[in-house]
């Protein structure tokens, strides 16, 4: 029974509770990886089955592919897939040792001239991908791809030659942000929350928080979304909320929002659970399967965010 990723007698949430409904949604729709992640986070499941499922996406080059990030299809390794894999390893306490050494070798092999990561490596060409992630022949370094990876590696005290230049790139990118958009800010927060130089991170986060409010990148009143602009290129209704930036109370982004603003944001997140038990995706849907595969991921993230902020125990 332990091989399923759940405990022999996992605690059963009360019928029709948000967690019970989410569990039914995950068993009905999720990939094996997300099923095992749900069991790990909420049913006392073990980490080994999660890592076994994640290994199915790993390639010989040390990176990850095979649509681990659903909006990029095909077998080839990509920085965004590999960042996703690192988040899974981090969440399960497995972000270290030889597995991360292999990842860092892959990151080195696909880095740009300044030592950072492109959003999409040209090897994606010829395989299906979301239209909002164009494949370029000579892609530039991207904070969106690099920031979360550098943050995870620092949080796990990984030291590798690749990390030094990538960290320098992130500092330069974050401290020079002027006109930004929500996903880029989220990547910056992922970096700032874990980089070792805490005074510098706190100063950069303070400036970034002012930018977020000045540019209205966070929807502070979910009851008046029609008055909140959506970033250029985003899907209609693709708003971002305080909880998207401050996924835990310990995040530097938590200081950007008042208690009332955060409470409204979390209320809205809890109310977004749909009748089938899952949470919706807010970004542009371009094909049925990527949207179906993404919803269990979003559902697990919503539950983890709510729990981190003390909204339920599970």
PDB file of C-alpha atoms in Angstrom:
ATOM      1  CA  UNK A   1       0.000   0.000   0.000  1.00  0.00           C
ATOM      2  CA  UNK A   2       2.875   2.402   0.738  1.00  0.00           C
ATOM      3  CA  UNK A   3       3.907   2.223  -2.930  1.00  0.00           C
ATOM      4  CA  UNK A   4       0.845   4.227  -3.916  1.00  0.00           C
ATOM      5  CA  UNK A   5       2.367   7.348  -2.364  1.00  0.00           C
ATOM      6  CA  UNK A   6      -0.301   7.532   0.336  1.00  0.00           C
ATOM      7  CA  UNK A   7      -0.210   6.275   3.899  1.00  0.00           C
ATOM      8  CA  UNK A   8      -1.792   2.853   4.609  1.00  0.00           C
ATOM      9  CA  UNK A   9      -4.785   4.562   6.229  1.00  0.00           C
ATOM     10  CA  UNK A  10      -4.725   8.179   5.058  1.00  0.00           C
ATOM     11  CA  UNK A  11      -6.933  10.574   6.964  1.00  0.00           C
ATOM     12  CA  UNK A  12     -10.156  11.117   5.105  1.00  0.00           C
ATOM     13  CA  UNK A  13     -11.251  14.752   4.855  1.00  0.00           C
ATOM     14  CA  UNK A  14     -14.884  15.426   5.776  1.00  0.00           C
ATOM     15  CA  UNK A  15     -17.209  14.701   2.860  1.00  0.00           C
ATOM     16  CA  UNK A  16     -17.698  17.681   0.544  1.00  0.00           C
ATOM     17  CA  UNK A  17     -14.985  19.682   2.323  1.00  0.00           C
ATOM     18  CA  UNK A  18     -12.783  21.707  -0.062  1.00  0.00           C
ATOM     19  CA  UNK A  19      -9.934  19.232   0.444  1.00  0.00           C
ATOM     20  CA  UNK A  20     -12.156  16.199  -0.172  1.00  0.00           C
ATOM     21  CA  UNK A  21     -13.537  17.738  -3.368  1.00  0.00           C
ATOM     22  CA  UNK A  22     -10.029  18.610  -4.536  1.00  0.00           C
ATOM     23  CA  UNK A  23      -8.858  15.060  -3.826  1.00  0.00           C
ATOM     24  CA  UNK A  24     -11.644  13.623  -5.976  1.00  0.00           C
ATOM     25  CA  UNK A  25     -10.751  16.050  -8.760  1.00  0.00           C
ATOM     26  CA  UNK A  26      -7.078  15.017  -8.631  1.00  0.00           C
ATOM     27  CA  UNK A  27      -7.829  11.284  -8.778  1.00  0.00           C
ATOM     28  CA  UNK A  28     -10.185  11.912 -11.686  1.00  0.00           C
ATOM     29  CA  UNK A  29      -8.034  14.178 -13.854  1.00  0.00           C
ATOM     30  CA  UNK A  30      -4.383  14.401 -12.786  1.00  0.00           C
ATOM     31  CA  UNK A  31      -1.226  12.865 -14.172  1.00  0.00           C
ATOM     32  CA  UNK A  32       0.576  10.342 -11.964  1.00  0.00           C
ATOM     33  CA  UNK A  33       3.036  13.033 -10.838  1.00  0.00           C
ATOM     34  CA  UNK A  34       0.302  15.333  -9.535  1.00  0.00           C
ATOM     35  CA  UNK A  35      -1.552  12.419  -7.941  1.00  0.00           C
ATOM     36  CA  UNK A  36       1.566  11.538  -5.990  1.00  0.00           C
ATOM     37  CA  UNK A  37       2.261  15.165  -5.143  1.00  0.00           C
ATOM     38  CA  UNK A  38      -1.248  15.509  -3.751  1.00  0.00           C
ATOM     39  CA  UNK A  39      -0.740  12.365  -1.670  1.00  0.00           C
ATOM     40  CA  UNK A  40       2.593  13.711  -0.415  1.00  0.00           C
ATOM     41  CA  UNK A  41       1.247  17.133   0.583  1.00  0.00           C
ATOM     42  CA  UNK A  42      -2.160  16.166   1.962  1.00  0.00           C
ATOM     43  CA  UNK A  43      -2.378  12.399   2.621  1.00  0.00           C
ATOM     44  CA  UNK A  44       0.905  11.706   4.417  1.00  0.00           C
ATOM     45  CA  UNK A  45       2.361  10.194   1.259  1.00  0.00           C
ATOM     46  CA  UNK A  46       6.044   9.443   0.825  1.00  0.00           C
ATOM     47  CA  UNK A  47       8.538  11.373  -1.297  1.00  0.00           C
ATOM     48  CA  UNK A  48       9.917   8.335  -3.138  1.00  0.00           C
ATOM     49  CA  UNK A  49       6.834   7.823  -5.339  1.00  0.00           C
ATOM     50  CA  UNK A  50       6.890  11.534  -6.273  1.00  0.00           C
ATOM     51  CA  UNK A  51      10.500  11.308  -7.382  1.00  0.00           C
ATOM     52  CA  UNK A  52       9.816   8.089  -9.283  1.00  0.00           C
ATOM     53  CA  UNK A  53       7.046   9.820 -11.224  1.00  0.00           C
ATOM     54  CA  UNK A  54       9.233  12.862 -11.854  1.00  0.00           C
ATOM     55  CA  UNK A  55      12.056  10.681 -13.228  1.00  0.00           C
ATOM     56  CA  UNK A  56       9.836   9.734 -16.164  1.00  0.00           C
ATOM     57  CA  UNK A  57      10.286  13.286 -17.471  1.00  0.00           C
ATOM     58  CA  UNK A  58      14.084  13.362 -17.119  1.00  0.00           C
ATOM     59  CA  UNK A  59      16.352  13.197 -20.155  1.00  0.00           C
ATOM     60  CA  UNK A  60      19.909  11.967 -20.614  1.00  0.00           C
ATOM     61  CA  UNK A  61      21.185  15.555 -20.799  1.00  0.00           C
ATOM     62  CA  UNK A  62      20.168  16.132 -17.174  1.00  0.00           C
ATOM     63  CA  UNK A  63      17.216  18.330 -18.045  1.00  0.00           C
ATOM     64  CA  UNK A  64      13.511  17.550 -18.100  1.00  0.00           C
ATOM     65  CA  UNK A  65      11.040  17.428 -20.983  1.00  0.00           C
ATOM     66  CA  UNK A  66       8.021  15.418 -22.152  1.00  0.00           C
ATOM     67  CA  UNK A  67       5.537  18.216 -21.413  1.00  0.00           C
ATOM     68  CA  UNK A  68       6.325  18.377 -17.700  1.00  0.00           C
ATOM     69  CA  UNK A  69       5.301  22.024 -18.106  1.00  0.00           C
ATOM     70  CA  UNK A  70       2.085  21.374 -20.070  1.00  0.00           C
ATOM     71  CA  UNK A  71       2.311  24.364 -22.427  1.00  0.00           C
ATOM     72  CA  UNK A  72       5.510  22.965 -23.994  1.00  0.00           C
ATOM     73  CA  UNK A  73       4.951  19.595 -25.684  1.00  0.00           C
ATOM     74  CA  UNK A  74       7.487  17.138 -27.026  1.00  0.00           C
ATOM     75  CA  UNK A  75      10.399  15.196 -25.502  1.00  0.00           C
ATOM     76  CA  UNK A  76      13.193  17.786 -25.481  1.00  0.00           C
ATOM     77  CA  UNK A  77      14.580  19.306 -22.299  1.00  0.00           C
ATOM     78  CA  UNK A  78      13.677  22.925 -21.662  1.00  0.00           C
ATOM     79  CA  UNK A  79      14.559  25.425 -18.891  1.00  0.00           C
ATOM     80  CA  UNK A  80      10.905  25.803 -17.906  1.00  0.00           C
ATOM     81  CA  UNK A  81      10.454  22.025 -17.556  1.00  0.00           C
ATOM     82  CA  UNK A  82      13.635  21.823 -15.520  1.00  0.00           C
ATOM     83  CA  UNK A  83      12.548  24.692 -13.267  1.00  0.00           C
ATOM     84  CA  UNK A  84       9.300  22.806 -12.669  1.00  0.00           C
ATOM     85  CA  UNK A  85      11.260  19.667 -11.750  1.00  0.00           C
ATOM     86  CA  UNK A  86      13.387  21.618  -9.285  1.00  0.00           C
ATOM     87  CA  UNK A  87      10.257  22.971  -7.585  1.00  0.00           C
ATOM     88  CA  UNK A  88       9.001  19.399  -7.164  1.00  0.00           C
ATOM     89  CA  UNK A  89      12.345  18.249  -5.738  1.00  0.00           C
ATOM     90  CA  UNK A  90      12.387  21.270  -3.424  1.00  0.00           C
ATOM     91  CA  UNK A  91       8.843  20.618  -2.195  1.00  0.00           C
ATOM     92  CA  UNK A  92       9.713  17.015  -1.354  1.00  0.00           C
ATOM     93  CA  UNK A  93      13.113  17.662   0.230  1.00  0.00           C
ATOM     94  CA  UNK A  94      15.045  16.040  -2.615  1.00  0.00           C
ATOM     95  CA  UNK A  95      16.809  19.075  -4.079  1.00  0.00           C
ATOM     96  CA  UNK A  96      20.432  18.055  -3.597  1.00  0.00           C
ATOM     97  CA  UNK A  97      23.121  15.504  -4.376  1.00  0.00           C
ATOM     98  CA  UNK A  98      23.759  13.975  -7.786  1.00  0.00           C
ATOM     99  CA  UNK A  99      20.262  14.700  -9.074  1.00  0.00           C
ATOM    100  CA  UNK A 100      20.889  18.449  -8.772  1.00  0.00           C
ATOM    101  CA  UNK A 101      24.458  18.136 -10.072  1.00  0.00           C
ATOM    102  CA  UNK A 102      22.987  16.667 -13.271  1.00  0.00           C
ATOM    103  CA  UNK A 103      20.491  19.512 -13.476  1.00  0.00           C
ATOM    104  CA  UNK A 104      23.233  22.132 -13.095  1.00  0.00           C
ATOM    105  CA  UNK A 105      25.230  20.551 -15.929  1.00  0.00           C
ATOM    106  CA  UNK A 106      22.145  20.846 -18.115  1.00  0.00           C
ATOM    107  CA  UNK A 107      21.594  24.476 -17.074  1.00  0.00           C
ATOM    108  CA  UNK A 108      25.201  25.270 -18.000  1.00  0.00           C
ATOM    109  CA  UNK A 109      24.748  23.678 -21.438  1.00  0.00           C
ATOM    110  CA  UNK A 110      21.703  25.780 -22.363  1.00  0.00           C
ATOM    111  CA  UNK A 111      22.683  29.108 -20.814  1.00  0.00           C
ATOM    112  CA  UNK A 112      23.101  32.249 -22.852  1.00  0.00           C
ATOM    113  CA  UNK A 113      26.369  34.169 -23.190  1.00  0.00           C
ATOM    114  CA  UNK A 114      25.739  36.026 -19.915  1.00  0.00           C
ATOM    115  CA  UNK A 115      25.275  32.787 -17.971  1.00  0.00           C
ATOM    116  CA  UNK A 116      21.504  32.881 -17.490  1.00  0.00           C
ATOM    117  CA  UNK A 117      18.607  30.923 -18.969  1.00  0.00           C
ATOM    118  CA  UNK A 118      16.419  31.619 -21.980  1.00  0.00           C
ATOM    119  CA  UNK A 119      12.703  31.077 -21.546  1.00  0.00           C
ATOM    120  CA  UNK A 120      12.606  28.649 -24.490  1.00  0.00           C
ATOM    121  CA  UNK A 121      15.631  26.881 -25.951  1.00  0.00           C
ATOM    122  CA  UNK A 122      15.602  26.608 -29.781  1.00  0.00           C
ATOM    123  CA  UNK A 123      15.443  22.803 -29.512  1.00  0.00           C
ATOM    124  CA  UNK A 124      11.692  23.272 -28.981  1.00  0.00           C
ATOM    125  CA  UNK A 125      11.322  24.121 -32.661  1.00  0.00           C
ATOM    126  CA  UNK A 126       9.225  21.520 -34.465  1.00  0.00           C
ATOM    127  CA  UNK A 127       7.278  20.469 -31.376  1.00  0.00           C
ATOM    128  CA  UNK A 128       3.927  21.936 -30.295  1.00  0.00           C
ATOM    129  CA  UNK A 129       4.065  24.886 -27.919  1.00  0.00           C
ATOM    130  CA  UNK A 130       1.656  27.528 -26.678  1.00  0.00           C
ATOM    131  CA  UNK A 131       1.521  30.513 -29.043  1.00  0.00           C
ATOM    132  CA  UNK A 132       2.406  32.858 -26.175  1.00  0.00           C
ATOM    133  CA  UNK A 133       5.853  31.212 -25.767  1.00  0.00           C
ATOM    134  CA  UNK A 134       7.502  31.881 -29.145  1.00  0.00           C
ATOM    135  CA  UNK A 135      10.578  29.858 -30.100  1.00  0.00           C
ATOM    136  CA  UNK A 136      13.483  32.114 -31.134  1.00  0.00           C
ATOM    137  CA  UNK A 137      16.708  31.076 -32.849  1.00  0.00           C
ATOM    138  CA  UNK A 138      18.877  33.146 -30.512  1.00  0.00           C
ATOM    139  CA  UNK A 139      16.780  33.738 -27.370  1.00  0.00           C
ATOM    140  CA  UNK A 140      17.899  36.267 -24.742  1.00  0.00           C
ATOM    141  CA  UNK A 141      18.360  35.594 -21.047  1.00  0.00           C
ATOM    142  CA  UNK A 142      15.085  35.727 -19.180  1.00  0.00           C
ATOM    143  CA  UNK A 143      14.398  36.519 -15.523  1.00  0.00           C
ATOM    144  CA  UNK A 144      11.168  34.531 -15.798  1.00  0.00           C
ATOM    145  CA  UNK A 145      13.164  31.350 -16.427  1.00  0.00           C
ATOM    146  CA  UNK A 146      16.269  32.120 -14.374  1.00  0.00           C
ATOM    147  CA  UNK A 147      14.921  33.686 -11.164  1.00  0.00           C
ATOM    148  CA  UNK A 148      12.931  30.716  -9.831  1.00  0.00           C
ATOM    149  CA  UNK A 149      15.760  28.274 -10.612  1.00  0.00           C
ATOM    150  CA  UNK A 150      18.375  30.393  -8.855  1.00  0.00           C
ATOM    151  CA  UNK A 151      16.023  30.858  -5.894  1.00  0.00           C
ATOM    152  CA  UNK A 152      15.431  27.110  -5.465  1.00  0.00           C
ATOM    153  CA  UNK A 153      19.134  26.319  -5.678  1.00  0.00           C
ATOM    154  CA  UNK A 154      20.030  28.956  -3.085  1.00  0.00           C
ATOM    155  CA  UNK A 155      17.228  27.821  -0.766  1.00  0.00           C
ATOM    156  CA  UNK A 156      18.727  24.327  -0.824  1.00  0.00           C
ATOM    157  CA  UNK A 157      22.279  25.610  -0.358  1.00  0.00           C
ATOM    158  CA  UNK A 158      23.419  24.207  -3.685  1.00  0.00           C
ATOM    159  CA  UNK A 159      26.803  25.491  -4.825  1.00  0.00           C
ATOM    160  CA  UNK A 160      27.742  25.111  -8.459  1.00  0.00           C
ATOM    161  CA  UNK A 161      29.767  27.238 -10.870  1.00  0.00           C
ATOM    162  CA  UNK A 162      26.643  27.951 -12.935  1.00  0.00           C
ATOM    163  CA  UNK A 163      24.967  29.634  -9.998  1.00  0.00           C
ATOM    164  CA  UNK A 164      27.404  32.543  -9.641  1.00  0.00           C
ATOM    165  CA  UNK A 165      26.832  34.237 -13.005  1.00  0.00           C
ATOM    166  CA  UNK A 166      23.138  33.369 -12.959  1.00  0.00           C
ATOM    167  CA  UNK A 167      22.803  35.069  -9.573  1.00  0.00           C
ATOM    168  CA  UNK A 168      24.559  38.172 -10.895  1.00  0.00           C
ATOM    169  CA  UNK A 169      22.162  38.222 -13.840  1.00  0.00           C
ATOM    170  CA  UNK A 170      19.146  38.021 -11.527  1.00  0.00           C
ATOM    171  CA  UNK A 171      20.392  40.861  -9.338  1.00  0.00           C
ATOM    172  CA  UNK A 172      20.934  43.073 -12.361  1.00  0.00           C
ATOM    173  CA  UNK A 173      17.546  42.166 -13.850  1.00  0.00           C
ATOM    174  CA  UNK A 174      15.585  42.628 -10.616  1.00  0.00           C
ATOM    175  CA  UNK A 175      17.242  45.879  -9.594  1.00  0.00           C
ATOM    176  CA  UNK A 176      16.738  47.406 -13.039  1.00  0.00           C
ATOM    177  CA  UNK A 177      13.069  46.450 -13.420  1.00  0.00           C
ATOM    178  CA  UNK A 178      11.042  49.445 -14.479  1.00  0.00           C
ATOM    179  CA  UNK A 179       8.009  48.482 -16.537  1.00  0.00           C
ATOM    180  CA  UNK A 180       7.152  44.906 -15.581  1.00  0.00           C
ATOM    181  CA  UNK A 181       4.345  42.373 -15.636  1.00  0.00           C
ATOM    182  CA  UNK A 182       3.012  39.949 -12.999  1.00  0.00           C
ATOM    183  CA  UNK A 183       4.789  36.754 -14.069  1.00  0.00           C
ATOM    184  CA  UNK A 184       8.116  38.578 -14.172  1.00  0.00           C
ATOM    185  CA  UNK A 185       7.460  39.956 -10.684  1.00  0.00           C
ATOM    186  CA  UNK A 186       6.639  36.457  -9.423  1.00  0.00           C
ATOM    187  CA  UNK A 187       9.991  35.248 -10.807  1.00  0.00           C
ATOM    188  CA  UNK A 188      11.749  38.142  -9.081  1.00  0.00           C
ATOM    189  CA  UNK A 189      10.070  37.254  -5.768  1.00  0.00           C
ATOM    190  CA  UNK A 190      11.122  33.602  -6.154  1.00  0.00           C
ATOM    191  CA  UNK A 191      14.696  34.836  -6.439  1.00  0.00           C
ATOM    192  CA  UNK A 192      14.554  37.435  -3.663  1.00  0.00           C
ATOM    193  CA  UNK A 193      12.886  35.118  -1.146  1.00  0.00           C
ATOM    194  CA  UNK A 194      15.898  32.777  -1.127  1.00  0.00           C
ATOM    195  CA  UNK A 195      19.034  34.619  -2.254  1.00  0.00           C
ATOM    196  CA  UNK A 196      21.605  34.748   0.599  1.00  0.00           C
ATOM    197  CA  UNK A 197      22.148  38.532   0.714  1.00  0.00           C
ATOM    198  CA  UNK A 198      19.077  39.332   2.816  1.00  0.00           C
ATOM    199  CA  UNK A 199      19.552  43.112   3.292  1.00  0.00           C
ATOM    200  CA  UNK A 200      19.973  43.573  -0.453  1.00  0.00           C
ATOM    201  CA  UNK A 201      16.959  41.317  -1.118  1.00  0.00           C
ATOM    202  CA  UNK A 202      14.791  43.263   1.315  1.00  0.00           C
ATOM    203  CA  UNK A 203      15.741  46.570  -0.304  1.00  0.00           C
ATOM    204  CA  UNK A 204      15.041  45.212  -3.790  1.00  0.00           C
ATOM    205  CA  UNK A 205      11.709  43.755  -2.647  1.00  0.00           C
ATOM    206  CA  UNK A 206      10.671  47.065  -1.109  1.00  0.00           C
ATOM    207  CA  UNK A 207      11.293  48.854  -4.406  1.00  0.00           C
ATOM    208  CA  UNK A 208       9.529  46.087  -6.336  1.00  0.00           C
ATOM    209  CA  UNK A 209       6.485  46.273  -4.092  1.00  0.00           C
ATOM    210  CA  UNK A 210       6.132  49.975  -4.786  1.00  0.00           C
ATOM    211  CA  UNK A 211       6.372  49.224  -8.513  1.00  0.00           C
ATOM    212  CA  UNK A 212       3.636  46.575  -8.226  1.00  0.00           C
ATOM    213  CA  UNK A 213       1.262  49.047  -6.585  1.00  0.00           C
ATOM    214  CA  UNK A 214       2.142  51.965  -8.861  1.00  0.00           C
ATOM    215  CA  UNK A 215       1.634  49.884 -12.005  1.00  0.00           C
ATOM    216  CA  UNK A 216      -1.467  48.141 -10.583  1.00  0.00           C
ATOM    217  CA  UNK A 217      -0.060  44.684 -11.230  1.00  0.00           C
ATOM    218  CA  UNK A 218      -2.040  43.157  -8.349  1.00  0.00           C
ATOM    219  CA  UNK A 219      -5.831  43.124  -8.221  1.00  0.00           C
ATOM    220  CA  UNK A 220      -6.438  44.394  -4.692  1.00  0.00           C
ATOM    221  CA  UNK A 221     -10.254  44.275  -4.791  1.00  0.00           C
ATOM    222  CA  UNK A 222     -11.573  41.029  -6.330  1.00  0.00           C
ATOM    223  CA  UNK A 223     -15.093  42.506  -6.341  1.00  0.00           C
ATOM    224  CA  UNK A 224     -14.019  45.183  -8.827  1.00  0.00           C
ATOM    225  CA  UNK A 225     -11.934  43.291 -11.360  1.00  0.00           C
ATOM    226  CA  UNK A 226     -13.473  45.248 -14.221  1.00  0.00           C
ATOM    227  CA  UNK A 227     -11.597  48.286 -12.918  1.00  0.00           C
ATOM    228  CA  UNK A 228      -8.251  46.442 -12.803  1.00  0.00           C
ATOM    229  CA  UNK A 229      -6.182  46.341 -16.007  1.00  0.00           C
ATOM    230  CA  UNK A 230      -4.775  43.098 -17.373  1.00  0.00           C
ATOM    231  CA  UNK A 231      -1.147  43.164 -18.520  1.00  0.00           C
ATOM    232  CA  UNK A 232      -0.619  43.491 -22.291  1.00  0.00           C
ATOM    233  CA  UNK A 233      -0.568  40.102 -23.990  1.00  0.00           C
ATOM    234  CA  UNK A 234      -2.358  38.355 -21.136  1.00  0.00           C
ATOM    235  CA  UNK A 235      -5.693  36.597 -21.586  1.00  0.00           C
ATOM    236  CA  UNK A 236      -8.917  38.445 -20.683  1.00  0.00           C
ATOM    237  CA  UNK A 237      -9.400  37.996 -16.944  1.00  0.00           C
ATOM    238  CA  UNK A 238      -5.793  36.915 -16.348  1.00  0.00           C
ATOM    239  CA  UNK A 239      -5.513  38.975 -13.190  1.00  0.00           C
ATOM    240  CA  UNK A 240      -2.953  38.448 -10.462  1.00  0.00           C
ATOM    241  CA  UNK A 241      -3.716  38.821  -6.776  1.00  0.00           C
ATOM    242  CA  UNK A 242      -1.707  39.356  -3.597  1.00  0.00           C
ATOM    243  CA  UNK A 243      -1.626  35.606  -2.923  1.00  0.00           C
ATOM    244  CA  UNK A 244       0.054  35.032  -6.311  1.00  0.00           C
ATOM    245  CA  UNK A 245       3.037  37.091  -5.175  1.00  0.00           C
ATOM    246  CA  UNK A 246       3.052  36.165  -1.472  1.00  0.00           C
ATOM    247  CA  UNK A 247       2.394  32.434  -1.560  1.00  0.00           C
ATOM    248  CA  UNK A 248       3.454  32.119   2.070  1.00  0.00           C
ATOM    249  CA  UNK A 249       3.395  34.611   4.960  1.00  0.00           C
ATOM    250  CA  UNK A 250       7.219  34.439   5.008  1.00  0.00           C
ATOM    251  CA  UNK A 251       7.575  35.825   1.488  1.00  0.00           C
ATOM    252  CA  UNK A 252       9.037  39.313   1.166  1.00  0.00           C
ATOM    253  CA  UNK A 253       6.021  40.138  -0.985  1.00  0.00           C
ATOM    254  CA  UNK A 254       3.696  39.775   2.014  1.00  0.00           C
ATOM    255  CA  UNK A 255       4.796  43.243   3.192  1.00  0.00           C
ATOM    256  CA  UNK A 256       3.411  44.762  -0.022  1.00  0.00           C
ATOM    257  CA  UNK A 257      -0.199  44.219   1.059  1.00  0.00           C
ATOM    258  CA  UNK A 258      -2.311  45.137   4.064  1.00  0.00           C
ATOM    259  CA  UNK A 259      -3.951  42.450   6.187  1.00  0.00           C
ATOM    260  CA  UNK A 260      -7.307  43.393   4.674  1.00  0.00           C
ATOM    261  CA  UNK A 261      -5.993  43.130   1.109  1.00  0.00           C
ATOM    262  CA  UNK A 262      -4.445  39.748   1.836  1.00  0.00           C
ATOM    263  CA  UNK A 263      -7.617  38.473   3.479  1.00  0.00           C
ATOM    264  CA  UNK A 264      -9.721  39.498   0.471  1.00  0.00           C
ATOM    265  CA  UNK A 265      -7.236  37.815  -1.833  1.00  0.00           C
ATOM    266  CA  UNK A 266      -7.338  34.545   0.096  1.00  0.00           C
ATOM    267  CA  UNK A 267     -11.133  34.677   0.301  1.00  0.00           C
ATOM    268  CA  UNK A 268     -11.211  35.018  -3.470  1.00  0.00           C
ATOM    269  CA  UNK A 269      -8.782  32.114  -3.919  1.00  0.00           C
ATOM    270  CA  UNK A 270     -10.871  29.844  -1.687  1.00  0.00           C
ATOM    271  CA  UNK A 271     -14.052  30.800  -3.563  1.00  0.00           C
ATOM    272  CA  UNK A 272     -12.454  29.979  -6.939  1.00  0.00           C
ATOM    273  CA  UNK A 273     -12.768  26.242  -6.315  1.00  0.00           C
ATOM    274  CA  UNK A 274     -15.137  24.966  -8.964  1.00  0.00           C
ATOM    275  CA  UNK A 275     -17.980  22.497  -8.752  1.00  0.00           C
ATOM    276  CA  UNK A 276     -15.750  19.626  -9.897  1.00  0.00           C
ATOM    277  CA  UNK A 277     -13.368  20.298  -6.982  1.00  0.00           C
ATOM    278  CA  UNK A 278     -10.542  21.824  -8.984  1.00  0.00           C
ATOM    279  CA  UNK A 279      -9.300  25.361  -9.419  1.00  0.00           C
ATOM    280  CA  UNK A 280      -9.364  27.075 -12.831  1.00  0.00           C
ATOM    281  CA  UNK A 281      -6.420  28.245 -14.886  1.00  0.00           C
ATOM    282  CA  UNK A 282      -6.481  31.949 -15.680  1.00  0.00           C
ATOM    283  CA  UNK A 283      -4.037  32.032 -18.582  1.00  0.00           C
ATOM    284  CA  UNK A 284      -4.938  31.547 -22.238  1.00  0.00           C
ATOM    285  CA  UNK A 285      -6.154  28.074 -23.217  1.00  0.00           C
ATOM    286  CA  UNK A 286      -4.726  27.009 -26.574  1.00  0.00           C
ATOM    287  CA  UNK A 287      -5.376  23.233 -26.609  1.00  0.00           C
ATOM    288  CA  UNK A 288      -7.543  20.902 -24.491  1.00  0.00           C
ATOM    289  CA  UNK A 289      -4.836  18.610 -23.043  1.00  0.00           C
ATOM    290  CA  UNK A 290      -2.487  21.304 -21.690  1.00  0.00           C
ATOM    291  CA  UNK A 291      -5.422  22.964 -19.934  1.00  0.00           C
ATOM    292  CA  UNK A 292      -6.569  19.631 -18.479  1.00  0.00           C
ATOM    293  CA  UNK A 293      -3.065  18.775 -17.247  1.00  0.00           C
ATOM    294  CA  UNK A 294      -2.507  22.216 -15.742  1.00  0.00           C
ATOM    295  CA  UNK A 295      -5.624  22.331 -13.573  1.00  0.00           C
ATOM    296  CA  UNK A 296      -4.470  19.704 -11.013  1.00  0.00           C
ATOM    297  CA  UNK A 297      -1.174  21.601 -10.726  1.00  0.00           C
ATOM    298  CA  UNK A 298      -3.058  24.840 -10.072  1.00  0.00           C
ATOM    299  CA  UNK A 299      -5.337  23.047  -7.624  1.00  0.00           C
ATOM    300  CA  UNK A 300      -2.440  21.702  -5.544  1.00  0.00           C
ATOM    301  CA  UNK A 301      -0.803  25.143  -5.545  1.00  0.00           C
ATOM    302  CA  UNK A 302      -4.043  26.797  -4.412  1.00  0.00           C
ATOM    303  CA  UNK A 303      -4.419  24.340  -1.532  1.00  0.00           C
ATOM    304  CA  UNK A 304      -0.795  24.809  -0.471  1.00  0.00           C
ATOM    305  CA  UNK A 305      -1.173  28.592  -0.548  1.00  0.00           C
ATOM    306  CA  UNK A 306      -4.353  28.499   1.528  1.00  0.00           C
ATOM    307  CA  UNK A 307      -2.764  26.152   4.048  1.00  0.00           C
ATOM    308  CA  UNK A 308       0.406  28.252   4.285  1.00  0.00           C
ATOM    309  CA  UNK A 309      -1.752  31.249   5.224  1.00  0.00           C
ATOM    310  CA  UNK A 310      -3.637  29.257   7.848  1.00  0.00           C
ATOM    311  CA  UNK A 311      -6.899  28.904   5.943  1.00  0.00           C
ATOM    312  CA  UNK A 312      -7.303  25.166   6.560  1.00  0.00           C
ATOM    313  CA  UNK A 313      -5.395  22.193   7.871  1.00  0.00           C
ATOM    314  CA  UNK A 314      -4.909  19.193   5.640  1.00  0.00           C
TER     315      UNK A 314
END
